[in-house]
Every structure is written in C-alpha cells, then in structure tokens.
Amino acid sequence: MSIFTGNDRLAWAQAFISGIPYAVASGMTLTDIGPGRCSLLLPARSTWTGDAERKLIHPGCLSVLADTACGVAVGCAMEQIEPYATLDLRMDYLRPPVAETDLVCHAECHRLSRSVAFVRGELMQPGQSEPVATVYATFMRATAATRRKDLPAGQSVTSTTSAPDTQAPAPKASRPTPAEAASSLIAPASVEPSQVFVSRAADMPETLAVPVGRSPYVDFLNVHQQPQIDAGPVFRMPYKADLIGNPVLPALHGGVLAGFGETAMVLHLLATNPTLTAIPRSVDFAIAYMRSAKPIDTFAQSTTVRQGNRVALVMVSLWQDDPSRPVVQARGHFLMPREDD
C-alpha cells in the first residue's frame, strides 16, 4: 500500500521542493499533484531570459523545471519513499518560450520498475494551447542518501550553505510521516553554513562569456570563458549555494547542469562562428548524468559534430576536478540564425 493518501502526498511534495535550494530560490510552486504525477510552476522573472533581443526564455530554465517536476512525479509514484537520482533527460523544444511569462511543467511517472522510473511531461505557458516543450526522463532508484566523502582535501575553501553533516534516517517499520518521507530524499531548506571547495586554476585568464544583459540567465549562472583549447573554448560555472539540488550529499541540481551544458554549446557555436549576429536556438537536448556534481566550480567544453546551413549538432562534456571524469555528457541540435529570422 502507498504511504500517500490525500494531503500526505501534497505535504511530502511541498517538503521535497522546499528542500531544494535552487527550487526555493527560483520560486517553484506546486499547482497540482496526484498518484505518479504533478504540475510545477516556475514564476516569470527577467532573470530567466536567454535571448534579450528576441525576448525568449533560456532553454536551461525549461530543463531545470522539467527535471524538478519529473523528480516530484517519481516520488508520488512510489509506495515507499527511497533516494533516487536522474539518469538522463531529453528535451524537445517545440516552440520558442516567451520571456517574462510563467512556465508550468506537467509530469507523469508512467512506469516504475524495481530499478528505474520513467517519466514524461509537457511544458506550457499561460495563454498557449500547445506545449512549448516536451520532456522524457529516467531515474535510478535506491541511490546513495548519505553525505558525500569525495570532496578534495587540502585545498582552500569558501563559505556557503549546504546540509548538516548527518546521515539519512534509517528506514522505519511503521508508516513514515510526510516530513520523514521527504527527509529521506533531501534535507530541509533551512540548513547550517559549512565549507565547500572551489576548483579553479588561479592563473587561468578569464572573461565573461557574454556581455552583461545579452543573456540574463547566463549572467545568473555567472559563466566565464577561458582561452580556446583544441576544439573550442572552456567555460566555467562558479559554484554558489543557490545551484544546489540535493543538500544531503551535497550535489548541484541536475537541471542546472543541463542549463550550463546548453549554455556552453550555444556559446561554443558563437565562438566558432564569429559572423553570427544572433543566438542559435535549441531544437532538442539530451543529457546523461555520469556522477553527482560536487559543490565546486564546473567546467564545460563542446565539440561541433556536424554543422549545415540551418542546423548544428553539438556535444558537450562537463567536469569538475578532472576532465577525464565528466559529471555530465550531452548533445543538442541547434537552429542556426539567418538574416531573415
């Protein structure tokens, strides 16, 4: 029998979302919930704008919302709450999302096996009858729920916010309360300060990836560009507490990694096509998660696999302290701008 009945499911989902620093910072709220499904709202903000000239939301904002909503849907499908994590996520961008307009993701866990959960969903904007994007995601069940021990030792640290240094509660024989069920997945939003490591070569010259104001979401991520190496430039996303998705481990939000990956691919196209006068538009995006991302700086480098007159296929690798051990690999198709666009 499911642990969820009536208000229990709502209480668990609200506790789950309030335990994700990124979700709290972005103002995500539940608008609907049921067995194996949920609807999650991302309120309009100018910060989410990816293309200020065309007034479009950055596709990374859609990925973060979709990843979070799909995660809630998985929890709502379980009979007994247990830790789980995103394996992969695919986004199809059907039409341009209008900036400074709310986004809602309707997600449904349509298959829950012993090891993997399968989720699908649609992202809508008020006033539109058709979705702006669709999402398909898979989640691995029974993942680690204890605080990580793989932060590098002997490096300088910076003070920020993360979870208390405690382990997840042991399973109870009796039915857990909604708060206990939520805490088995993620810590409460109000957490104690601790220290995390910053990974960056101090002598590596950098510049801002784009001029301030051209892409407010890239400004929010504070993406920096390092000198071009081999196939293209390296980009760095500095760590900050608002990017955490799981404060128990702690780990960066998987959707934030997706947003950074999409950003790095677009910036790669701009850097390797200096004649472009507009930002390439995302057609689709697929991301695979190799390992959880630590609360440190994250780096990305992309490769153009194929580029035609209208569409480019790009791959990106994200890493933290070792380029040979990526935390994420992703690929995406992009519509290259024309003069008449």
Coordinates of C-alpha atoms in Angstrom, one line a residue:
M1 CA 0.0 0.0 0.0
S2 CA 1.2 3.5 -0.8
I3 CA 2.3 5.7 2.0
F4 CA 0.5 8.6 0.3
T5 CA -3.2 9.4 0.8
G6 CA -4.9 12.7 0.3
N7 CA -2.9 15.5 1.9
D8 CA 0.0 13.3 2.7
R9 CA 1.2 13.4 -0.9
L10 CA 0.9 17.1 -1.0
A11 CA 2.8 17.5 2.3
W12 CA 5.6 15.3 1.1
A13 CA 5.9 17.1 -2.3
Q14 CA 6.0 20.5 -0.6
A15 CA 8.6 19.4 1.8
F16 CA 10.6 17.9 -1.1
I17 CA 10.6 21.1 -3.1
S18 CA 11.3 23.3 -0.1
G19 CA 14.4 21.2 0.5
I20 CA 15.9 22.1 -2.9
P21 CA 17.8 25.4 -2.6
Y22 CA 17.5 26.1 -6.4
A23 CA 13.7 25.4 -6.4
V24 CA 13.3 27.7 -3.4
A25 CA 15.5 30.5 -4.9
S26 CA 13.6 30.3 -8.2
G27 CA 10.1 30.3 -6.5
M28 CA 8.9 27.0 -7.9
T29 CA 5.5 26.0 -6.6
L30 CA 3.1 23.1 -6.9
T31 CA -0.1 23.7 -8.9
D32 CA -1.4 20.1 -9.0
I33 CA -0.5 16.7 -7.6
G34 CA -1.8 13.1 -7.7
P35 CA -0.6 9.5 -7.8
G36 CA 2.5 9.5 -10.0
R37 CA 2.0 13.0 -11.4
C38 CA 2.5 16.6 -10.5
S39 CA 2.4 20.1 -12.1
L40 CA 5.1 22.6 -11.1
L41 CA 5.1 26.3 -11.8
L42 CA 8.2 28.5 -12.4
P43 CA 7.1 32.1 -12.0
A44 CA 8.1 34.7 -14.6
R45 CA 11.4 36.5 -14.0
S46 CA 13.6 38.7 -16.2
T47 CA 16.5 36.6 -14.9
W48 CA 15.3 33.6 -16.9
T49 CA 15.7 35.4 -20.2
G50 CA 18.2 33.7 -22.5
D51 CA 17.9 35.9 -25.6
A52 CA 17.2 39.5 -24.6
E53 CA 16.9 40.7 -28.2
R54 CA 14.2 38.2 -29.2
K55 CA 12.8 38.1 -25.6
L56 CA 12.9 34.3 -25.2
I57 CA 13.4 32.2 -22.1
H58 CA 16.7 30.4 -21.8
P59 CA 16.1 26.6 -22.6
G60 CA 18.1 25.8 -19.5
C61 CA 15.3 27.2 -17.4
L62 CA 12.9 24.7 -19.0
S63 CA 15.4 21.8 -18.3
V64 CA 15.6 22.8 -14.6
L65 CA 11.9 23.0 -14.2
A66 CA 11.3 19.7 -16.1
D67 CA 14.0 17.8 -14.1
T68 CA 12.4 19.0 -10.8
A69 CA 8.9 18.2 -11.8
C70 CA 9.8 14.8 -13.1
G71 CA 11.6 14.1 -9.8
V72 CA 8.4 15.0 -7.8
A73 CA 6.3 12.8 -10.1
V74 CA 8.6 9.8 -9.3
G75 CA 8.3 10.3 -5.6
C76 CA 4.5 10.5 -6.0
A77 CA 4.5 7.1 -7.8
M78 CA 6.5 5.2 -5.1
E79 CA 4.9 3.0 -2.4
Q80 CA 7.7 3.7 0.0
I81 CA 9.9 6.7 -0.4
E82 CA 13.6 6.0 -1.1
P83 CA 16.5 8.0 -2.6
Y84 CA 16.6 8.3 -6.4
A85 CA 18.6 10.4 -9.0
T86 CA 18.2 11.4 -12.6
L87 CA 19.9 9.1 -15.1
D88 CA 19.1 11.0 -18.2
L89 CA 16.8 13.6 -19.6
R90 CA 15.7 14.6 -23.1
M91 CA 14.1 17.9 -24.0
D92 CA 12.3 18.7 -27.3
Y93 CA 11.7 22.4 -27.8
L94 CA 8.6 22.7 -29.9
R95 CA 8.2 26.5 -30.0
P96 CA 10.0 29.5 -28.5
P97 CA 9.1 30.2 -24.8
V98 CA 8.2 33.8 -24.3
A99 CA 10.3 35.7 -21.7
E100 CA 8.9 37.1 -18.5
T101 CA 6.0 34.6 -18.7
D102 CA 5.2 31.8 -16.3
L103 CA 6.1 28.2 -17.1
V104 CA 4.3 25.1 -16.0
C105 CA 5.5 21.5 -16.3
H106 CA 3.0 18.7 -16.1
A107 CA 5.0 15.5 -15.4
E108 CA 3.8 11.9 -15.1
C109 CA 5.7 8.8 -14.0
H110 CA 4.2 6.3 -16.4
R111 CA 6.4 3.3 -15.5
L112 CA 8.1 2.4 -12.2
S113 CA 10.2 -0.7 -12.3
R114 CA 12.3 -2.2 -9.5
S115 CA 15.4 -0.2 -10.5
V116 CA 14.3 2.6 -12.9
A117 CA 11.5 5.2 -13.1
F118 CA 10.3 6.5 -16.5
V119 CA 8.7 10.0 -16.7
R120 CA 7.3 12.1 -19.4
G121 CA 5.9 15.6 -19.4
E122 CA 4.9 18.8 -21.2
L123 CA 5.8 22.4 -20.5
M124 CA 3.2 25.0 -21.1
Q125 CA 2.9 28.8 -20.9
P126 CA -0.4 30.7 -20.0
G127 CA -2.4 31.7 -23.0
Q128 CA -1.0 28.9 -25.2
S129 CA -2.9 25.8 -26.1
E130 CA 0.1 23.9 -27.3
P131 CA 3.2 22.9 -25.2
V132 CA 6.4 24.8 -25.7
A133 CA 8.5 21.7 -24.9
T134 CA 8.2 18.0 -24.0
V135 CA 10.5 16.1 -21.6
Y136 CA 11.3 12.4 -21.2
A137 CA 13.5 11.4 -18.2
T138 CA 14.6 8.2 -16.4
F139 CA 15.6 8.0 -12.7
M140 CA 17.7 5.4 -10.9
R141 CA 16.1 4.1 -7.7
A142 CA 17.9 3.3 -4.4
T143 CA 20.8 5.7 -4.8
A144 CA 23.1 6.9 -2.0
A145 CA 21.5 9.2 0.6
T146 CA 24.4 9.9 2.9
R147 CA 26.7 12.9 2.9
R148 CA 29.5 12.6 0.3
K149 CA 33.1 12.0 1.3
D150 CA 34.7 12.8 -2.1
L151 CA 35.4 16.5 -1.6
P152 CA 39.1 17.1 -2.3
A153 CA 41.3 17.6 0.8
G154 CA 43.9 20.2 1.4
Q155 CA 42.5 23.0 -0.7
S156 CA 41.3 26.4 0.1
V157 CA 37.7 26.8 0.8
T158 CA 34.9 29.3 0.6
S159 CA 32.0 29.6 3.0
T160 CA 28.5 28.9 1.7
T161 CA 25.4 27.0 2.5
S162 CA 24.8 23.2 2.5
A163 CA 23.3 20.5 4.5
P164 CA 24.0 19.4 8.1
D165 CA 26.6 16.7 8.4
T166 CA 24.2 13.9 9.2
Q167 CA 23.1 10.7 7.5
A168 CA 19.7 9.9 6.2
P169 CA 17.3 8.4 8.8
A170 CA 17.1 4.6 8.9
P171 CA 14.0 3.0 7.5
K172 CA 11.1 2.7 9.9
A173 CA 8.9 -0.4 10.2
S174 CA 5.9 1.8 10.7
R175 CA 4.4 4.2 8.1
P176 CA 6.6 7.4 7.9
T177 CA 5.1 10.8 8.2
P178 CA 5.3 13.1 5.1
A179 CA 8.1 15.0 6.7
E180 CA 10.1 11.8 7.4
A181 CA 9.5 10.7 3.8
A182 CA 10.8 13.9 2.4
S183 CA 13.8 14.0 4.6
S184 CA 14.9 10.5 3.4
L185 CA 15.4 12.2 0.0
I186 CA 16.5 15.7 0.7
A187 CA 17.3 17.9 3.6
P188 CA 15.1 20.9 4.7
A189 CA 15.6 24.2 3.1
S190 CA 17.0 25.9 6.2
V191 CA 20.5 24.4 6.6
E192 CA 23.6 25.3 8.5
P193 CA 26.6 27.0 6.9
S194 CA 29.6 24.8 6.1
Q195 CA 32.5 25.0 3.8
V196 CA 33.0 23.6 0.3
F197 CA 35.9 23.5 -2.0
V198 CA 36.4 25.7 -5.1
S199 CA 38.1 24.1 -8.1
R200 CA 39.8 26.6 -10.4
A201 CA 43.3 27.3 -11.8
A202 CA 44.2 30.6 -10.2
D203 CA 46.5 31.7 -13.1
M204 CA 43.9 30.9 -15.9
P205 CA 42.8 34.2 -17.5
E206 CA 39.1 34.5 -18.0
T207 CA 36.5 36.9 -19.4
L208 CA 32.7 37.0 -19.0
A209 CA 31.2 34.6 -21.5
V210 CA 28.7 37.2 -22.9
P211 CA 28.3 40.9 -22.4
V212 CA 26.1 41.7 -19.4
G213 CA 22.5 41.9 -20.3
R214 CA 22.6 40.0 -23.6
S215 CA 21.5 36.8 -21.8
P216 CA 20.3 37.4 -18.2
Y217 CA 20.2 33.7 -17.4
V218 CA 23.9 33.3 -18.4
D219 CA 24.5 36.3 -16.2
F220 CA 22.7 34.5 -13.4
L221 CA 24.9 31.4 -13.8
N222 CA 27.9 33.8 -14.0
V223 CA 29.5 31.8 -16.8
H224 CA 33.1 32.7 -17.6
Q225 CA 35.1 31.9 -20.7
Q226 CA 38.7 30.6 -20.7
P227 CA 41.1 30.7 -23.6
Q228 CA 40.3 28.4 -26.5
I229 CA 41.8 24.9 -26.2
D230 CA 41.8 22.4 -29.1
A231 CA 38.3 22.2 -30.4
G232 CA 36.9 25.2 -28.6
P233 CA 36.8 27.4 -25.5
V234 CA 36.4 26.2 -22.0
F235 CA 33.6 27.7 -19.9
R236 CA 33.4 27.8 -16.1
M237 CA 30.3 28.0 -13.9
P238 CA 31.3 29.2 -10.5
Y239 CA 29.7 27.4 -7.5
K240 CA 27.1 29.2 -5.5
A241 CA 24.7 27.8 -2.9
D242 CA 21.5 28.6 -5.0
L243 CA 22.6 26.0 -7.5
I244 CA 22.4 23.0 -5.1
G245 CA 19.7 20.4 -5.9
N246 CA 20.5 17.9 -3.1
P247 CA 21.9 19.4 0.1
V248 CA 22.2 16.0 1.7
L249 CA 25.1 14.8 -0.5
P250 CA 25.5 17.8 -1.3
A251 CA 25.2 18.0 -5.1
L252 CA 24.4 20.5 -7.8
H253 CA 20.9 20.4 -9.3
G254 CA 20.9 18.2 -12.4
G255 CA 18.7 20.7 -14.2
V256 CA 21.3 23.4 -13.5
L257 CA 24.0 21.2 -15.1
A258 CA 21.7 20.8 -18.1
G259 CA 21.3 24.5 -18.3
F260 CA 25.0 25.1 -18.1
G261 CA 25.6 22.4 -20.8
E262 CA 23.1 24.0 -23.1
T263 CA 24.7 27.4 -22.5
A264 CA 28.2 26.0 -23.2
M265 CA 27.0 24.6 -26.5
V266 CA 25.4 27.8 -27.6
L267 CA 28.5 29.8 -26.6
H268 CA 30.7 27.3 -28.4
L269 CA 28.7 28.0 -31.6
L270 CA 29.0 31.7 -31.2
A271 CA 32.8 31.4 -30.5
T272 CA 33.4 29.2 -33.5
N273 CA 31.1 31.1 -35.8
P274 CA 32.2 34.8 -35.3
T275 CA 30.0 36.0 -38.1
L276 CA 26.8 35.0 -36.3
T277 CA 24.7 38.1 -35.3
A278 CA 22.0 36.2 -33.3
I279 CA 21.9 33.4 -30.7
P280 CA 21.4 29.9 -32.1
R281 CA 18.0 28.4 -30.9
S282 CA 17.8 25.0 -29.3
V283 CA 15.9 22.3 -31.2
D284 CA 16.5 19.4 -28.8
F285 CA 18.7 18.4 -26.0
A286 CA 19.7 15.1 -24.3
I287 CA 21.8 14.7 -21.2
A288 CA 23.3 11.7 -19.4
Y289 CA 24.5 12.0 -15.8
M290 CA 27.7 10.1 -15.0
R291 CA 28.1 11.0 -11.3
S292 CA 26.7 13.6 -8.9
A293 CA 28.3 17.0 -9.2
K294 CA 30.1 18.3 -6.1
P295 CA 29.6 21.8 -4.7
I296 CA 32.5 23.2 -6.6
D297 CA 33.1 25.0 -9.9
T298 CA 32.0 23.2 -13.0
F299 CA 33.7 23.3 -16.4
A300 CA 32.5 22.6 -19.9
Q301 CA 33.9 22.2 -23.4
S302 CA 31.9 21.5 -26.6
T303 CA 32.6 20.0 -30.0
T304 CA 30.7 20.6 -33.2
V305 CA 29.9 17.2 -34.6
R306 CA 28.2 18.5 -37.7
Q307 CA 27.1 21.9 -39.0
G308 CA 24.9 22.5 -42.0
N309 CA 23.3 25.7 -43.4
R310 CA 20.5 25.6 -40.9
V311 CA 21.2 23.0 -38.1
A312 CA 24.3 22.2 -36.0
L313 CA 24.8 19.2 -33.8
V314 CA 27.0 19.8 -30.8
M315 CA 28.3 17.6 -28.0
V316 CA 29.4 18.9 -24.6
S317 CA 31.3 17.4 -21.6
L318 CA 31.0 18.8 -18.1
W319 CA 33.6 18.1 -15.4
Q320 CA 34.9 19.5 -12.1
D321 CA 38.3 18.4 -10.8
D322 CA 39.3 16.0 -13.6
P323 CA 38.4 16.4 -17.4
S324 CA 38.8 12.7 -17.8
R325 CA 36.0 12.1 -15.3
P326 CA 33.0 14.0 -16.6
V327 CA 29.9 14.5 -14.4
V328 CA 27.7 15.0 -17.5
Q329 CA 27.8 14.4 -21.2
A330 CA 25.1 15.9 -23.5
R331 CA 24.3 16.6 -27.1
G332 CA 21.9 19.0 -28.8
H333 CA 20.7 20.2 -32.2
F334 CA 20.6 24.0 -32.8
L335 CA 18.9 26.1 -35.4
M336 CA 21.5 28.5 -36.8
P337 CA 20.2 32.0 -37.3
R338 CA 19.6 33.5 -40.8
E339 CA 19.3 37.2 -41.7
D340 CA 15.5 36.8 -42.2
D341 CA 15.0 35.2 -38.7

